[in-house]
Amino acid sequence: MEMKKRIILELRNRAPEKVTELVLDNCRSSNGEIEGLSDSFKELKFLSMANVELTSLAKLPTLSKLRKLELSDNVISGGLEVLAERCPNLTYLNLSGNKIKDLGTVEALQNLKNLKSLDLFNCEITNLEDYRDSIFELLQQITYLDGFDQEDNEAPDSEDDDDEEGDEDDEDEDEDEAGPPGEYEEEDDEDDGGSDLGEGEEEEEVGLSYLMKEEIQDEDDDDDYVEEGGDEEEEAEGVRGEKRKREPEDEGEEEED
């Protein structure tokens, strides 16, 4: 696909000034030149044109906000001074797999004052004696060359950095959704208090039922006592009645005598 058509496709009906990232890898440039890009991409921060058969950067538009530029696997051999003129705020530049052969070509990057990472892997210049020391001495503003600093410490992966930032944001959101920690403690205390009250009420209910059973038992005992007492009184009255009957009979017997 031609570069112009690829740019239209990547825009997805967006205005160029709204685009911050643009990937044009593996399309075809016209005669090794950039085409279809213009100064209207003024918000562009990341641009990738890997393996598009570029031989020149002469038609690169002014992209003052561009931070990362991927130009790997092209046929660029010089003309790097245009980068400082049109992309002065570059921090990352990948020129790996191009036709860069000598330090004089790279010297043009000295004017990229914000450049921190440069990749020249698989370029002929890497075959020079003391290649790394020479580049770090020539471009003193950079921290990483071909993915490593002067002490051979590997550069952090930008994707990992983005993931870490995303994780921190997720944690913040989780904390916001969870609310202040004190709220749950108070709720737990309230639940504990409620359970204590419930246990107290159960104990009171048990005590009341026990007392009620005792009262019922006492009433039954009283009823039994009353019934027993009534029987005794009836028996006593019967005895007295018999006595009264016997007394007149005894008096009659005495008179007869």
mmCIF file of C-alpha atoms in Angstrom:
data_model
loop_
_atom_site.group_PDB
_atom_site.id
_atom_site.type_symbol
_atom_site.label_atom_id
_atom_site.label_comp_id
_atom_site.label_asym_id
_atom_site.label_seq_id
_atom_site.Cartn_x
_atom_site.Cartn_y
_atom_site.Cartn_z
ATOM 1 C CA MET A 1 0.000 0.000 0.000
ATOM 2 C CA GLU A 2 1.236 3.482 -0.839
ATOM 3 C CA MET A 3 2.105 5.785 2.054
ATOM 4 C CA LYS A 4 -0.588 8.322 1.156
ATOM 5 C CA LYS A 5 -3.329 5.708 1.207
ATOM 6 C CA ARG A 6 -1.981 4.230 4.422
ATOM 7 C CA ILE A 7 -2.131 7.622 6.138
ATOM 8 C CA ILE A 8 -5.753 8.100 5.057
ATOM 9 C CA LEU A 9 -6.571 4.652 6.396
ATOM 10 C CA GLU A 10 -4.836 5.307 9.733
ATOM 11 C CA LEU A 11 -6.645 8.603 10.211
ATOM 12 C CA ARG A 12 -10.016 6.784 10.461
ATOM 13 C CA ASN A 13 -11.929 9.966 9.617
ATOM 14 C CA ARG A 14 -10.022 11.937 12.250
ATOM 15 C CA ALA A 15 -8.556 15.343 11.583
ATOM 16 C CA PRO A 16 -4.713 15.265 11.354
ATOM 17 C CA GLU A 17 -4.398 17.731 14.243
ATOM 18 C CA LYS A 18 -6.198 15.243 16.534
ATOM 19 C CA VAL A 19 -3.722 12.411 15.922
ATOM 20 C CA THR A 20 -0.980 11.758 18.497
ATOM 21 C CA GLU A 21 0.304 8.395 17.215
ATOM 22 C CA LEU A 22 0.776 7.248 13.637
ATOM 23 C CA VAL A 23 2.115 3.881 12.462
ATOM 24 C CA LEU A 24 2.972 3.528 8.762
ATOM 25 C CA ASP A 25 5.186 0.429 8.902
ATOM 26 C CA ASN A 26 5.628 -1.747 5.790
ATOM 27 C CA CYS A 27 3.904 0.592 3.321
ATOM 28 C CA ARG A 28 5.625 1.883 0.170
ATOM 29 C CA SER A 29 7.211 5.299 -0.049
ATOM 30 C CA SER A 30 7.346 7.194 -3.328
ATOM 31 C CA ASN A 31 10.917 7.169 -4.694
ATOM 32 C CA GLY A 32 12.264 6.790 -1.149
ATOM 33 C CA GLU A 33 10.617 10.035 -0.005
ATOM 34 C CA ILE A 34 8.035 10.730 2.686
ATOM 35 C CA GLU A 35 4.646 11.620 1.247
ATOM 36 C CA GLY A 36 1.239 12.389 2.695
ATOM 37 C CA LEU A 37 2.552 13.871 5.952
ATOM 38 C CA SER A 38 2.152 17.588 6.579
ATOM 39 C CA ASP A 39 2.547 20.235 9.269
ATOM 40 C CA SER A 40 -1.145 19.700 10.148
ATOM 41 C CA PHE A 41 -0.078 16.710 12.287
ATOM 42 C CA LYS A 42 0.975 19.201 14.934
ATOM 43 C CA GLU A 43 -0.057 17.042 17.923
ATOM 44 C CA LEU A 44 1.862 13.978 16.755
ATOM 45 C CA LYS A 45 4.061 12.477 19.501
ATOM 46 C CA PHE A 46 4.885 9.055 18.075
ATOM 47 C CA LEU A 47 5.627 8.290 14.417
ATOM 48 C CA SER A 48 6.724 4.928 13.036
ATOM 49 C CA MET A 49 7.884 4.438 9.430
ATOM 50 C CA ALA A 50 9.731 1.127 9.658
ATOM 51 C CA ASN A 51 10.518 -0.780 6.470
ATOM 52 C CA VAL A 52 9.034 1.691 4.001
ATOM 53 C CA GLU A 53 12.152 1.921 1.756
ATOM 54 C CA LEU A 54 12.978 5.482 2.787
ATOM 55 C CA THR A 55 16.228 6.892 1.454
ATOM 56 C CA SER A 56 15.711 10.524 2.476
ATOM 57 C CA LEU A 57 14.120 12.583 5.249
ATOM 58 C CA ALA A 58 14.020 15.770 3.202
ATOM 59 C CA LYS A 59 10.216 15.845 3.053
ATOM 60 C CA LEU A 60 9.671 15.275 6.760
ATOM 61 C CA PRO A 61 7.236 17.981 7.955
ATOM 62 C CA THR A 62 7.711 20.087 11.067
ATOM 63 C CA LEU A 63 6.491 18.050 14.033
ATOM 64 C CA SER A 64 7.445 20.088 17.073
ATOM 65 C CA LYS A 65 5.718 17.767 19.600
ATOM 66 C CA LEU A 66 7.179 14.533 18.225
ATOM 67 C CA ARG A 67 8.981 12.542 20.949
ATOM 68 C CA LYS A 68 9.560 9.108 19.399
ATOM 69 C CA LEU A 69 10.561 8.379 15.802
ATOM 70 C CA GLU A 70 10.928 4.857 14.411
ATOM 71 C CA LEU A 71 12.892 4.665 11.128
ATOM 72 C CA SER A 72 14.304 1.152 11.331
ATOM 73 C CA ASP A 73 14.953 -1.075 8.313
ATOM 74 C CA ASN A 74 15.083 1.655 5.684
ATOM 75 C CA VAL A 75 17.859 2.801 3.330
ATOM 76 C CA ILE A 76 18.789 6.082 5.011
ATOM 77 C CA SER A 77 22.459 6.966 4.695
ATOM 78 C CA GLY A 78 22.554 10.661 5.626
ATOM 79 C CA GLY A 79 20.641 13.921 5.822
ATOM 80 C CA LEU A 80 19.983 13.569 9.568
ATOM 81 C CA GLU A 81 20.374 17.298 10.191
ATOM 82 C CA VAL A 82 16.742 17.740 9.132
ATOM 83 C CA LEU A 83 15.664 15.998 12.328
ATOM 84 C CA ALA A 84 16.958 18.750 14.606
ATOM 85 C CA GLU A 85 15.317 21.381 12.419
ATOM 86 C CA ARG A 86 11.849 19.834 12.243
ATOM 87 C CA CYS A 87 11.618 17.544 15.279
ATOM 88 C CA PRO A 88 13.624 19.427 17.918
ATOM 89 C CA ASN A 89 12.010 17.656 20.893
ATOM 90 C CA LEU A 90 12.855 14.073 19.953
ATOM 91 C CA THR A 91 13.836 11.902 22.924
ATOM 92 C CA TYR A 92 13.956 8.514 21.138
ATOM 93 C CA LEU A 93 15.301 7.780 17.646
ATOM 94 C CA ASN A 94 15.570 4.343 16.051
ATOM 95 C CA LEU A 95 17.777 4.166 12.961
ATOM 96 C CA SER A 96 18.649 0.475 13.219
ATOM 97 C CA GLY A 97 19.025 -1.438 9.962
ATOM 98 C CA ASN A 98 19.882 1.592 7.832
ATOM 99 C CA LYS A 99 22.972 2.504 5.768
ATOM 100 C CA ILE A 100 24.724 4.707 8.311
ATOM 101 C CA LYS A 101 28.462 4.088 8.084
ATOM 102 C CA ASP A 102 30.483 6.792 9.841
ATOM 103 C CA LEU A 103 30.549 9.134 12.825
ATOM 104 C CA GLY A 104 30.274 12.179 10.573
ATOM 105 C CA THR A 105 26.716 11.169 9.635
ATOM 106 C CA VAL A 106 25.700 10.798 13.282
ATOM 107 C CA GLU A 107 27.335 14.088 14.276
ATOM 108 C CA ALA A 108 24.277 15.921 12.919
ATOM 109 C CA LEU A 109 22.295 14.580 15.875
ATOM 110 C CA GLN A 110 24.219 16.760 18.336
ATOM 111 C CA ASN A 111 21.567 19.437 17.886
ATOM 112 C CA LEU A 112 18.866 17.142 19.221
ATOM 113 C CA LYS A 113 19.353 18.412 22.769
ATOM 114 C CA ASN A 114 16.552 16.275 24.284
ATOM 115 C CA LEU A 115 17.642 12.996 22.692
ATOM 116 C CA LYS A 116 18.063 10.275 25.346
ATOM 117 C CA SER A 117 17.968 7.023 23.387
ATOM 118 C CA LEU A 118 19.534 6.236 20.002
ATOM 119 C CA ASP A 119 19.453 2.894 18.194
ATOM 120 C CA LEU A 120 21.958 2.167 15.425
ATOM 121 C CA PHE A 121 21.859 -1.610 15.683
ATOM 122 C CA ASN A 122 22.615 -3.434 12.402
ATOM 123 C CA CYS A 123 24.090 -0.309 10.836
ATOM 124 C CA GLU A 124 27.629 -0.485 9.419
ATOM 125 C CA ILE A 125 28.805 2.131 11.900
ATOM 126 C CA THR A 126 28.569 -0.445 14.692
ATOM 127 C CA ASN A 127 31.590 -2.227 13.182
ATOM 128 C CA LEU A 128 33.870 0.694 14.006
ATOM 129 C CA GLU A 129 36.490 0.220 16.694
ATOM 130 C CA ASP A 130 35.381 1.724 20.020
ATOM 131 C CA TYR A 131 32.003 2.349 18.442
ATOM 132 C CA ARG A 132 30.082 2.759 21.707
ATOM 133 C CA ASP A 133 32.632 4.964 23.431
ATOM 134 C CA SER A 134 32.848 7.146 20.342
ATOM 135 C CA ILE A 135 29.094 7.648 20.111
ATOM 136 C CA PHE A 136 28.722 8.446 23.822
ATOM 137 C CA GLU A 137 31.548 10.963 23.517
ATOM 138 C CA LEU A 138 30.074 12.520 20.359
ATOM 139 C CA LEU A 139 26.473 12.641 21.610
ATOM 140 C CA GLN A 140 26.841 13.433 25.270
ATOM 141 C CA GLN A 141 23.136 14.125 25.718
ATOM 142 C CA ILE A 142 22.104 10.499 25.142
ATOM 143 C CA THR A 143 21.751 7.969 27.965
ATOM 144 C CA TYR A 144 21.108 4.781 25.984
ATOM 145 C CA LEU A 145 22.748 3.461 22.812
ATOM 146 C CA ASP A 146 21.273 0.367 21.209
ATOM 147 C CA GLY A 147 19.257 -0.265 24.361
ATOM 148 C CA PHE A 148 22.065 0.015 26.946
ATOM 149 C CA ASP A 149 23.785 2.805 28.848
ATOM 150 C CA GLN A 150 27.560 3.244 29.227
ATOM 151 C CA GLU A 151 27.624 0.775 32.152
ATOM 152 C CA ASP A 152 25.737 -1.799 30.058
ATOM 153 C CA ASN A 153 22.513 -1.348 32.009
ATOM 154 C CA GLU A 154 19.496 -2.117 29.884
ATOM 155 C CA ALA A 155 17.079 0.658 29.080
ATOM 156 C CA PRO A 156 13.627 0.313 30.654
ATOM 157 C CA ASP A 157 10.903 -0.869 28.330
ATOM 158 C CA SER A 158 8.538 2.003 27.583
ATOM 159 C CA GLU A 159 5.621 -0.451 27.416
ATOM 160 C CA ASP A 160 6.439 -1.729 30.917
ATOM 161 C CA ASP A 161 6.492 1.844 32.174
ATOM 162 C CA ASP A 162 3.061 2.399 30.691
ATOM 163 C CA ASP A 163 1.781 -0.824 32.295
ATOM 164 C CA GLU A 164 3.109 0.239 35.700
ATOM 165 C CA GLU A 165 1.420 3.600 35.407
ATOM 166 C CA GLY A 166 -1.782 1.815 34.405
ATOM 167 C CA ASP A 167 -1.517 -0.480 37.459
ATOM 168 C CA GLU A 168 -1.059 2.508 39.753
ATOM 169 C CA ASP A 169 -4.124 4.149 38.267
ATOM 170 C CA ASP A 170 -6.091 0.920 38.805
ATOM 171 C CA GLU A 171 -4.975 0.792 42.426
ATOM 172 C CA ASP A 172 -6.039 4.402 42.933
ATOM 173 C CA GLU A 173 -9.419 3.647 41.403
ATOM 174 C CA ASP A 174 -9.798 0.571 43.605
ATOM 175 C CA GLU A 175 -8.996 2.650 46.680
ATOM 176 C CA ASP A 176 -11.505 5.300 45.628
ATOM 177 C CA GLU A 177 -14.192 2.669 45.092
ATOM 178 C CA ALA A 178 -13.378 0.972 48.385
ATOM 179 C CA GLY A 179 -13.717 4.208 50.307
ATOM 180 C CA PRO A 180 -11.851 5.250 53.488
ATOM 181 C CA PRO A 181 -10.791 2.276 55.594
ATOM 182 C CA GLY A 182 -12.495 3.663 58.695
ATOM 183 C CA GLU A 183 -15.959 3.176 57.253
ATOM 184 C CA TYR A 184 -15.734 -0.605 57.226
ATOM 185 C CA GLU A 185 -14.296 -0.698 60.730
ATOM 186 C CA GLU A 186 -17.239 1.313 62.006
ATOM 187 C CA GLU A 187 -19.662 -0.972 60.222
ATOM 188 C CA ASP A 188 -17.941 -4.001 61.735
ATOM 189 C CA ASP A 189 -18.209 -2.433 65.176
ATOM 190 C CA GLU A 190 -21.895 -1.809 64.597
ATOM 191 C CA ASP A 191 -22.386 -5.401 63.501
ATOM 192 C CA ASP A 192 -20.549 -6.653 66.588
ATOM 193 C CA GLY A 193 -22.683 -4.428 68.781
ATOM 194 C CA GLY A 194 -25.805 -5.722 67.074
ATOM 195 C CA SER A 195 -24.721 -9.304 67.615
ATOM 196 C CA ASP A 196 -24.028 -8.571 71.295
ATOM 197 C CA LEU A 197 -27.491 -7.092 71.646
ATOM 198 C CA GLY A 198 -28.966 -10.116 69.945
ATOM 199 C CA GLU A 199 -27.209 -12.440 72.356
ATOM 200 C CA GLY A 200 -28.446 -10.351 75.307
ATOM 201 C CA GLU A 201 -32.010 -10.506 74.016
ATOM 202 C CA GLU A 202 -31.737 -14.267 73.604
ATOM 203 C CA GLU A 203 -30.511 -14.599 77.193
ATOM 204 C CA GLU A 204 -33.407 -12.445 78.413
ATOM 205 C CA GLU A 205 -35.874 -14.577 76.464
ATOM 206 C CA VAL A 206 -34.405 -17.746 77.947
ATOM 207 C CA GLY A 207 -34.603 -16.254 81.453
ATOM 208 C CA LEU A 208 -38.206 -15.155 80.972
ATOM 209 C CA SER A 209 -39.280 -18.517 79.632
ATOM 210 C CA TYR A 210 -37.605 -20.229 82.569
ATOM 211 C CA LEU A 211 -39.353 -17.940 85.049
ATOM 212 C CA MET A 212 -42.664 -18.465 83.313
ATOM 213 C CA LYS A 213 -42.210 -22.214 83.543
ATOM 214 C CA GLU A 214 -41.462 -21.920 87.268
ATOM 215 C CA GLU A 215 -44.583 -19.789 87.807
ATOM 216 C CA ILE A 216 -46.697 -22.281 85.906
ATOM 217 C CA GLN A 217 -45.218 -25.111 87.976
ATOM 218 C CA ASP A 218 -45.916 -23.186 91.192
ATOM 219 C CA GLU A 219 -49.531 -22.615 90.143
ATOM 220 C CA ASP A 220 -49.923 -26.333 89.431
ATOM 221 C CA ASP A 221 -48.477 -27.151 92.844
ATOM 222 C CA ASP A 222 -50.869 -24.675 94.487
ATOM 223 C CA ASP A 223 -53.807 -26.255 92.677
ATOM 224 C CA ASP A 224 -52.741 -29.698 93.842
ATOM 225 C CA TYR A 225 -52.440 -28.390 97.407
ATOM 226 C CA VAL A 226 -55.865 -26.794 97.256
ATOM 227 C CA GLU A 227 -57.381 -29.994 95.943
ATOM 228 C CA GLU A 228 -55.670 -32.067 98.624
ATOM 229 C CA GLY A 229 -56.743 -29.580 101.294
ATOM 230 C CA GLY A 230 -60.328 -29.770 100.048
ATOM 231 C CA ASP A 231 -60.318 -33.553 100.323
ATOM 232 C CA GLU A 232 -59.066 -33.378 103.879
ATOM 233 C CA GLU A 233 -61.791 -30.898 104.825
ATOM 234 C CA GLU A 234 -64.451 -33.106 103.283
ATOM 235 C CA GLU A 235 -63.155 -36.075 105.244
ATOM 236 C CA ALA A 236 -63.153 -34.018 108.478
ATOM 237 C CA GLU A 237 -66.723 -32.880 107.873
ATOM 238 C CA GLY A 238 -67.751 -36.498 107.253
ATOM 239 C CA VAL A 239 -66.230 -37.557 110.567
ATOM 240 C CA ARG A 240 -67.992 -34.732 112.391
ATOM 241 C CA GLY A 241 -71.288 -35.716 110.779
ATOM 242 C CA GLU A 242 -70.883 -39.285 111.910
ATOM 243 C CA LYS A 243 -70.125 -38.058 115.406
ATOM 244 C CA ARG A 244 -73.256 -35.963 115.420
ATOM 245 C CA LYS A 245 -75.285 -38.927 114.271
ATOM 246 C CA ARG A 246 -73.797 -41.133 116.913
ATOM 247 C CA GLU A 247 -74.425 -38.678 119.769
ATOM 248 C CA PRO A 248 -78.276 -38.719 119.450
ATOM 249 C CA GLU A 249 -78.153 -42.457 119.132
ATOM 250 C CA ASP A 250 -76.072 -42.696 122.283
ATOM 251 C CA GLU A 251 -78.542 -40.404 124.134
ATOM 252 C CA GLY A 252 -81.458 -42.655 123.072
ATOM 253 C CA GLU A 253 -79.753 -45.706 124.397
ATOM 254 C CA GLU A 254 -79.170 -43.998 127.714
ATOM 255 C CA GLU A 255 -82.850 -43.045 128.030
ATOM 256 C CA GLU A 256 -83.945 -46.572 127.344
ATOM 257 C CA ASP A 257 -81.673 -47.715 130.126
#
